[in-house]
CSV table of C-alpha atoms in Angstrom, one decimal:
chain,number,residue,atom,x,y,z
O,1,LEU,CA,-5.3,0.5,-15.7
O,2,ALA,CA,-8.8,1.0,-17.2
O,3,TYR,CA,-8.4,-1.6,-19.9
O,4,PRO,CA,-8.9,-4.9,-17.9
O,5,ALA,CA,-12.4,-6.2,-17.4
O,6,GLU,CA,-11.9,-5.7,-13.7
O,7,TRP,CA,-12.3,-2.0,-14.0
O,8,ALA,CA,-15.6,-2.2,-16.0
O,9,MET,CA,-17.0,-4.4,-13.2
O,10,MET,CA,-15.7,-2.1,-10.5
O,11,LYS,CA,-17.1,1.0,-12.3
O,12,ASN,CA,-20.5,-0.7,-12.7
O,13,ASN,CA,-20.7,-1.8,-9.1
O,14,THR,CA,-19.8,1.6,-7.9
O,15,GLU,CA,-22.4,3.4,-10.0
O,16,VAL,CA,-25.1,1.0,-8.6
O,17,LEU,CA,-24.0,1.6,-5.0
O,18,ILE,CA,-23.8,5.4,-5.5
O,19,LYS,CA,-27.4,5.4,-6.9
O,20,ARG,CA,-28.6,3.4,-3.9
O,21,VAL,CA,-27.0,5.9,-1.5
O,22,LYS,CA,-28.4,8.9,-3.3
O,23,ASN,CA,-31.9,7.3,-3.1
O,24,ASN,CA,-31.5,6.3,0.5
O,25,SER,CA,-28.7,8.0,2.6
O,26,GLY,CA,-29.4,5.4,5.4
O,27,ASP,CA,-28.4,2.4,3.3
O,28,LEU,CA,-25.6,1.3,5.5
O,29,LYS,CA,-24.9,-1.8,3.5
O,30,ALA,CA,-24.3,0.2,0.3
O,31,LEU,CA,-22.1,2.7,2.1
O,32,VAL,CA,-19.9,0.0,3.5
O,33,ALA,CA,-19.7,-1.7,0.1
O,34,LEU,CA,-18.6,1.6,-1.4
O,35,ALA,CA,-16.0,2.1,1.3
O,36,SER,CA,-14.6,-1.4,0.5
O,37,ILE,CA,-14.3,-0.5,-3.2
O,38,TYR,CA,-12.7,2.9,-2.5
O,39,ILE,CA,-10.1,1.2,-0.2
O,40,GLN,CA,-9.2,-1.3,-2.9
O,41,GLU,CA,-9.1,1.4,-5.6
O,42,ALA,CA,-6.6,3.3,-3.4
O,43,ARG,CA,-4.3,0.4,-3.6
O,44,ILE,CA,-4.8,-0.3,-7.3
O,45,THR,CA,-4.5,3.3,-8.5
O,46,GLY,CA,-2.0,4.7,-5.9
O,47,ASN,CA,-4.4,7.6,-5.5
O,48,LEU,CA,-4.4,7.2,-1.7
O,49,ASP,CA,-5.4,10.7,-0.7
O,50,PHE,CA,-8.5,10.8,-2.9
O,51,TYR,CA,-9.9,7.3,-2.3
O,52,ASN,CA,-9.0,7.1,1.4
O,53,LYS,CA,-11.0,10.4,2.0
O,54,ALA,CA,-13.9,9.0,0.0
O,55,ALA,CA,-13.9,5.8,1.9
O,56,LEU,CA,-13.6,7.6,5.2
O,57,LYS,CA,-16.6,9.8,4.3
O,58,CYS,CA,-18.7,6.6,3.7
O,59,VAL,CA,-17.5,5.0,6.9
O,60,ASN,CA,-18.2,8.0,9.1
O,61,ALA,CA,-21.7,8.2,7.6
O,62,VAL,CA,-22.3,4.6,8.8
O,63,LEU,CA,-20.8,5.2,12.2
O,64,ALA,CA,-23.0,8.3,12.7
O,65,LYS,CA,-26.0,5.9,12.5
O,66,ASP,CA,-24.4,2.9,14.2
O,67,ALA,CA,-21.3,3.6,16.3
O,68,SER,CA,-20.5,-0.1,16.8
O,69,HIS,CA,-20.9,-1.2,13.2
O,70,PHE,CA,-18.2,-3.9,12.8
O,71,GLU,CA,-17.3,-3.5,9.1
O,72,ALA,CA,-17.3,0.3,9.4
O,73,LEU,CA,-15.0,0.3,12.3
O,74,THR,CA,-12.5,-2.2,10.7
O,75,PHE,CA,-12.5,-0.1,7.5
O,76,LYS,CA,-11.9,3.1,9.5
O,77,SER,CA,-8.9,1.5,11.2
O,78,THR,CA,-7.7,0.3,7.8
O,79,ILE,CA,-8.0,3.8,6.3
O,80,LEU,CA,-6.3,5.5,9.3
O,81,LEU,CA,-3.4,3.1,9.0
O,82,SER,CA,-3.1,3.8,5.2
O,83,GLN,CA,-3.1,7.5,6.0
O,84,HIS,CA,-0.2,6.9,8.4
O,85,ARG,CA,-2.3,7.9,11.4
O,86,PHE,CA,-1.1,4.9,13.3
O,87,GLU,CA,-2.0,5.7,16.8
O,88,GLU,CA,-5.6,6.5,15.8
O,89,GLY,CA,-5.8,3.3,13.7
O,90,LEU,CA,-4.5,1.3,16.7
O,91,THR,CA,-7.1,2.8,19.0
O,92,VAL,CA,-10.0,1.9,16.6
O,93,ALA,CA,-8.6,-1.7,16.1
O,94,ARG,CA,-8.4,-2.2,19.9
O,95,GLN,CA,-12.0,-1.0,20.2
O,96,VAL,CA,-13.1,-3.6,17.6
O,97,GLN,CA,-11.0,-6.4,19.3
O,98,GLN,CA,-12.9,-5.9,22.5
O,99,THR,CA,-16.2,-6.8,20.8
O,100,TYR,CA,-14.9,-9.3,18.2
O,101,PRO,CA,-11.9,-11.1,19.8
O,102,LEU,CA,-12.0,-14.0,17.3
O,103,ASN,CA,-11.9,-12.0,14.1
O,104,ALA,CA,-8.7,-12.5,12.1
O,105,TYR,CA,-8.9,-9.2,10.2
O,106,VAL,CA,-8.8,-7.2,13.4
O,107,TYR,CA,-5.5,-8.9,14.4
O,108,GLY,CA,-4.1,-8.0,11.0
O,109,LEU,CA,-4.9,-4.3,11.8
O,110,LEU,CA,-3.3,-4.7,15.2
O,111,THR,CA,-0.2,-6.3,13.6
O,112,ASP,CA,0.1,-3.4,11.1
O,113,ALA,CA,-0.3,-0.7,13.6
O,114,HIS,CA,2.2,-2.2,16.1
O,115,VAL,CA,4.8,-2.8,13.3
O,116,GLU,CA,4.6,0.9,12.2
O,117,LEU,CA,4.8,2.1,15.8
O,118,GLY,CA,7.8,-0.2,16.5
O,119,ASN,CA,6.0,-2.4,18.9
O,120,TYR,CA,7.4,-5.6,17.5
O,121,PRO,CA,6.6,-8.1,20.3
O,122,GLN,CA,3.0,-6.9,20.2
O,123,ALA,CA,3.0,-7.2,16.4
O,124,LEU,CA,4.2,-10.8,16.6
O,125,GLU,CA,1.6,-11.7,19.2
O,126,ALA,CA,-1.2,-10.2,17.0
O,127,ALA,CA,0.1,-12.0,13.8
O,128,GLU,CA,0.3,-15.3,15.6
O,129,LYS,CA,-3.2,-14.9,16.8
O,130,MET,CA,-4.3,-13.9,13.3
O,131,ILE,CA,-2.8,-16.9,11.6
O,132,SER,CA,-4.2,-19.3,14.2
O,133,ILE,CA,-7.7,-18.0,13.5
O,134,ARG,CA,-7.4,-17.8,9.7
O,135,PRO,CA,-4.3,-18.9,7.7
O,136,ASP,CA,-4.8,-17.0,4.5
O,137,ILE,CA,-3.0,-14.6,2.1
O,138,ARG,CA,-3.4,-11.7,4.6
O,139,SER,CA,-2.0,-13.6,7.6
O,140,TYR,CA,0.9,-15.3,5.7
O,141,SER,CA,2.0,-12.0,4.1
O,142,ARG,CA,2.2,-10.4,7.6
O,143,ILE,CA,4.2,-13.3,8.9
O,144,ALA,CA,6.5,-12.9,6.0
O,145,TYR,CA,7.0,-9.1,6.7
O,146,LEU,CA,7.7,-9.8,10.4
O,147,ARG,CA,10.2,-12.5,9.6
O,148,GLU,CA,11.9,-10.0,7.2
O,149,ILE,CA,12.1,-7.4,9.9
O,150,HIS,CA,13.8,-9.8,12.2
O,151,GLY,CA,16.3,-10.8,9.5
O,152,ASP,CA,14.8,-14.2,8.6
O,153,ILE,CA,14.8,-13.8,4.9
O,154,PRO,CA,14.4,-17.6,4.1
O,155,GLY,CA,11.5,-17.8,6.5
O,156,ALA,CA,10.0,-14.7,4.9
O,157,ILE,CA,10.3,-16.3,1.5
O,158,GLU,CA,8.6,-19.4,2.7
O,159,ALA,CA,5.7,-17.4,4.3
O,160,MET,CA,5.2,-15.2,1.2
O,161,GLY,CA,5.1,-18.3,-1.0
O,162,LEU,CA,2.3,-19.6,1.2
O,163,ALA,CA,0.5,-16.2,0.9
O,164,ILE,CA,0.6,-16.4,-2.9
O,165,ASP,CA,-0.6,-20.0,-2.9
O,166,ALA,CA,-3.6,-18.9,-0.8
O,167,GLY,CA,-4.5,-16.1,-3.2
O,168,THR,CA,-6.0,-15.9,-6.7
O,169,GLY,CA,-3.7,-15.3,-9.6
O,170,GLY,CA,-4.2,-11.9,-11.2
O,171,ASP,CA,-5.8,-10.4,-8.1
O,172,GLU,CA,-4.0,-7.2,-7.0
O,173,ASN,CA,-3.4,-8.6,-3.5
O,174,THR,CA,-1.9,-11.8,-4.8
O,175,GLU,CA,0.4,-10.1,-7.4
O,176,TRP,CA,1.5,-7.5,-4.7
O,177,CYS,CA,2.6,-10.5,-2.6
O,178,ARG,CA,4.4,-12.0,-5.7
O,179,VAL,CA,6.3,-8.7,-6.2
O,180,GLN,CA,7.3,-8.8,-2.5
O,181,LEU,CA,8.6,-12.3,-3.0
O,182,GLY,CA,10.7,-11.0,-5.8
O,183,ARG,CA,12.1,-8.3,-3.6
O,184,LEU,CA,13.0,-10.9,-0.9
O,185,TYR,CA,14.9,-12.9,-3.5
O,186,GLU,CA,16.7,-9.7,-4.6
O,187,LYS,CA,17.8,-9.3,-0.9
O,188,ILE,CA,19.7,-12.6,-1.0
O,189,GLY,CA,21.1,-12.1,-4.5
O,190,LYS,CA,18.9,-14.6,-6.3
O,191,MET,CA,18.1,-12.2,-9.2
O,192,ASP,CA,16.9,-15.0,-11.6
O,193,PHE,CA,14.2,-16.0,-9.1
O,194,ALA,CA,13.3,-12.3,-8.5
O,195,LYS,CA,13.0,-11.7,-12.2
O,196,MET,CA,10.8,-14.8,-12.6
O,197,HIS,CA,8.3,-13.6,-10.0
O,198,TYR,CA,8.2,-10.0,-11.4
O,199,THR,CA,7.6,-11.4,-14.9
O,200,ILE,CA,4.8,-13.7,-13.7
O,201,ALA,CA,3.1,-10.8,-11.8
O,202,GLU,CA,3.3,-8.6,-14.9
O,203,LYS,CA,1.8,-11.4,-17.1
O,204,ASN,CA,-0.9,-12.2,-14.5
O,205,ARG,CA,-1.9,-8.5,-14.1
O,206,GLU,CA,-1.3,-6.5,-17.2
O,207,ASN,CA,0.5,-3.2,-16.7
O,208,TYR,CA,1.0,-3.9,-13.0
O,209,PRO,CA,3.3,-1.0,-12.0
O,210,TYR,CA,5.0,-2.7,-9.1
O,211,ALA,CA,6.0,-5.6,-11.3
O,212,LEU,CA,7.3,-3.2,-13.9
O,213,ALA,CA,9.4,-1.4,-11.2
O,214,GLY,CA,10.8,-4.8,-10.1
O,215,LEU,CA,11.8,-5.6,-13.7
O,216,ALA,CA,13.4,-2.1,-13.8
O,217,ASP,CA,15.5,-3.0,-10.8
O,218,ILE,CA,16.6,-6.3,-12.5
O,219,ALA,CA,17.5,-4.4,-15.7
O,220,ALA,CA,19.5,-1.9,-13.7
O,221,SER,CA,21.4,-4.7,-11.9
O,222,GLU,CA,22.3,-6.1,-15.4
O,223,LYS,CA,23.4,-2.6,-16.4
O,224,LYS,CA,20.7,-2.4,-19.0
O,225,TYR,CA,19.9,1.2,-18.1
O,226,VAL,CA,17.8,2.1,-21.1
O,227,ASP,CA,15.5,-0.9,-20.4
O,228,ALA,CA,15.4,0.0,-16.7
O,229,ILE,CA,14.5,3.7,-17.4
O,230,ALA,CA,11.7,2.6,-19.8
O,231,SER,CA,10.2,0.2,-17.2
O,232,TYR,CA,10.3,2.8,-14.5
O,233,GLN,CA,8.8,5.4,-16.8
O,234,GLN,CA,6.0,3.0,-17.7
O,235,ALA,CA,5.3,2.3,-14.0
O,236,ASP,CA,5.4,6.0,-13.2
O,237,SER,CA,2.8,6.8,-16.0
O,238,LEU,CA,0.3,4.4,-14.4
O,239,ILE,CA,0.1,5.4,-10.8
O,240,PRO,CA,1.5,8.3,-8.6
O,241,ASP,CA,4.1,6.5,-6.5
O,242,HIS,CA,7.1,8.6,-5.6
O,243,ARG,CA,9.2,5.4,-5.4
O,244,PHE,CA,9.2,5.1,-9.2
O,245,LYS,CA,10.5,8.6,-9.6
O,246,GLU,CA,13.2,7.9,-7.0
O,247,GLY,CA,14.3,4.9,-9.1
O,248,LEU,CA,14.5,7.2,-12.1
O,249,VAL,CA,16.6,9.7,-10.2
O,250,GLU,CA,19.1,7.0,-9.4
O,251,LEU,CA,19.2,5.8,-13.0
O,252,TYR,CA,19.6,9.3,-14.4
O,253,GLU,CA,22.5,9.8,-12.0
O,254,LEU,CA,24.1,6.5,-13.1
O,255,THR,CA,23.8,7.4,-16.7
O,256,GLY,CA,25.2,11.0,-16.2
O,257,GLU,CA,21.9,12.8,-16.8
O,258,LYS,CA,22.4,15.1,-13.8
O,259,GLU,CA,19.9,17.7,-14.9
O,260,LYS,CA,17.1,15.2,-15.3
O,261,ALA,CA,18.0,13.7,-11.9
O,262,THR,CA,17.8,17.1,-10.3
O,263,GLN,CA,14.5,18.1,-11.9
O,264,MET,CA,13.0,14.7,-11.0
O,265,ALA,CA,14.1,15.0,-7.4
O,266,ALA,CA,12.6,18.5,-7.1
O,267,SER,CA,9.3,17.2,-8.6
O,268,ILE,CA,9.2,14.4,-6.0
O,269,LEU,CA,9.6,17.0,-3.2
O,270,ASP,CA,6.9,19.3,-4.6
O,271,TYR,CA,4.5,16.4,-4.8
O,272,MET,CA,5.2,15.1,-1.3
O,273,LYS,CA,4.9,18.5,0.4
O,274,GLN,CA,1.1,18.4,0.1
O,275,PHE,CA,1.1,15.3,2.4
O,276,SER,CA,3.1,16.8,5.2
O,277,SER,CA,1.8,16.8,8.8
O,278,THR,CA,2.5,20.6,8.7
O,279,ASN,CA,-0.4,20.9,6.2
O,280,HIS,CA,-3.2,21.2,8.8
O,281,LYS,CA,-6.0,20.0,6.4
O,282,ASN,CA,-4.2,16.8,5.6
O,283,LYS,CA,-3.2,16.3,9.2
O,284,GLU,CA,-6.8,16.1,10.1
O,285,GLU,CA,-8.2,14.1,7.3
O,286,GLY,CA,-5.6,13.0,4.8
O,287,GLN,CA,-2.3,11.3,4.2
O,288,ASN,CA,0.6,11.9,6.6
O,289,GLU,CA,3.8,11.2,4.5
O,290,ASP,CA,6.5,12.8,6.7
O,291,HIS,CA,8.7,9.7,6.4
O,292,GLU,CA,8.5,9.9,2.6
O,293,LEU,CA,9.0,13.7,2.7
O,294,ALA,CA,12.2,13.2,4.7
O,295,HIS,CA,13.5,11.0,1.8
O,296,ALA,CA,12.4,13.6,-0.7
O,297,TYR,CA,14.4,16.3,1.1
O,298,MET,CA,17.4,14.0,1.1
O,299,GLY,CA,17.0,13.6,-2.6
O,300,VAL,CA,17.6,17.4,-3.1
O,301,GLY,CA,20.4,17.5,-0.5
O,302,ASP,CA,18.4,19.5,2.2
O,303,TYR,CA,19.5,17.3,5.1
O,304,SER,CA,18.3,19.7,7.9
O,305,LYS,CA,14.8,19.5,6.5
O,306,ALA,CA,15.1,15.8,6.1
O,307,LEU,CA,16.1,15.4,9.7
O,308,GLU,CA,13.2,17.6,10.8
O,309,PHE,CA,10.6,15.4,9.1
O,310,ALA,CA,12.3,12.2,10.0
């Protein structure tokens, strides 16, 4: 991930901002800019726990000096939602909405929080408000997800296509949407369309792990298990996402490599345990991955523990 020019630019910008903060701890603009970079790096690298904590540290430093700082509050809600602290994220987003009722980004936060809490009517209302203020990649992608949730896959495909058109090719957010479009095509059995979009995403953003995982799924559907395993292994080597390992577990089981499947399932569980809500430290300031941990326990056949965390 460090080969593209994007990383060199990101690294340089970060070093400049850190120097500014070290020279002046009250430089709120630099702290907010750092938080923005850390949030994006969390997405790009998959290292959510580290970067979200780093971003939250910057945001809290800003809010300690200016409790109503707009960008700091929106970033705090973003981070809390990424950490799966949905109620807290919703509370902060509502706070921002009271002061900035015509900001599209705030309604995106409200949409995300309500979706994760199962408040679908409120999520739809927030998404409609968001797209009426600013129809862009963020709002179209949320409309697509809501349509998917409600079973409207053709409508979701249409909205995700609009999201991609509104983005910039090669940008992580755009290629993430392109991968989601591929997954939507998979849902309706249009594997050629799915493969096309995964391939474009991988070409536009070299070594994009989610595109590689999509191509692994296509290879598996074609019973090209060696190719599927290789693509998943490549994706897994790039970022720490348990879903890639889960894909490998399924493939090892399909190819009769039971021992490898068992070992991989156990490694997923060991990794996910650190993000459990029962870990007090992480409950207060880090990731809460109880949903994923439930899946990890299912992977090793411990259904009572899976039910507990579900």
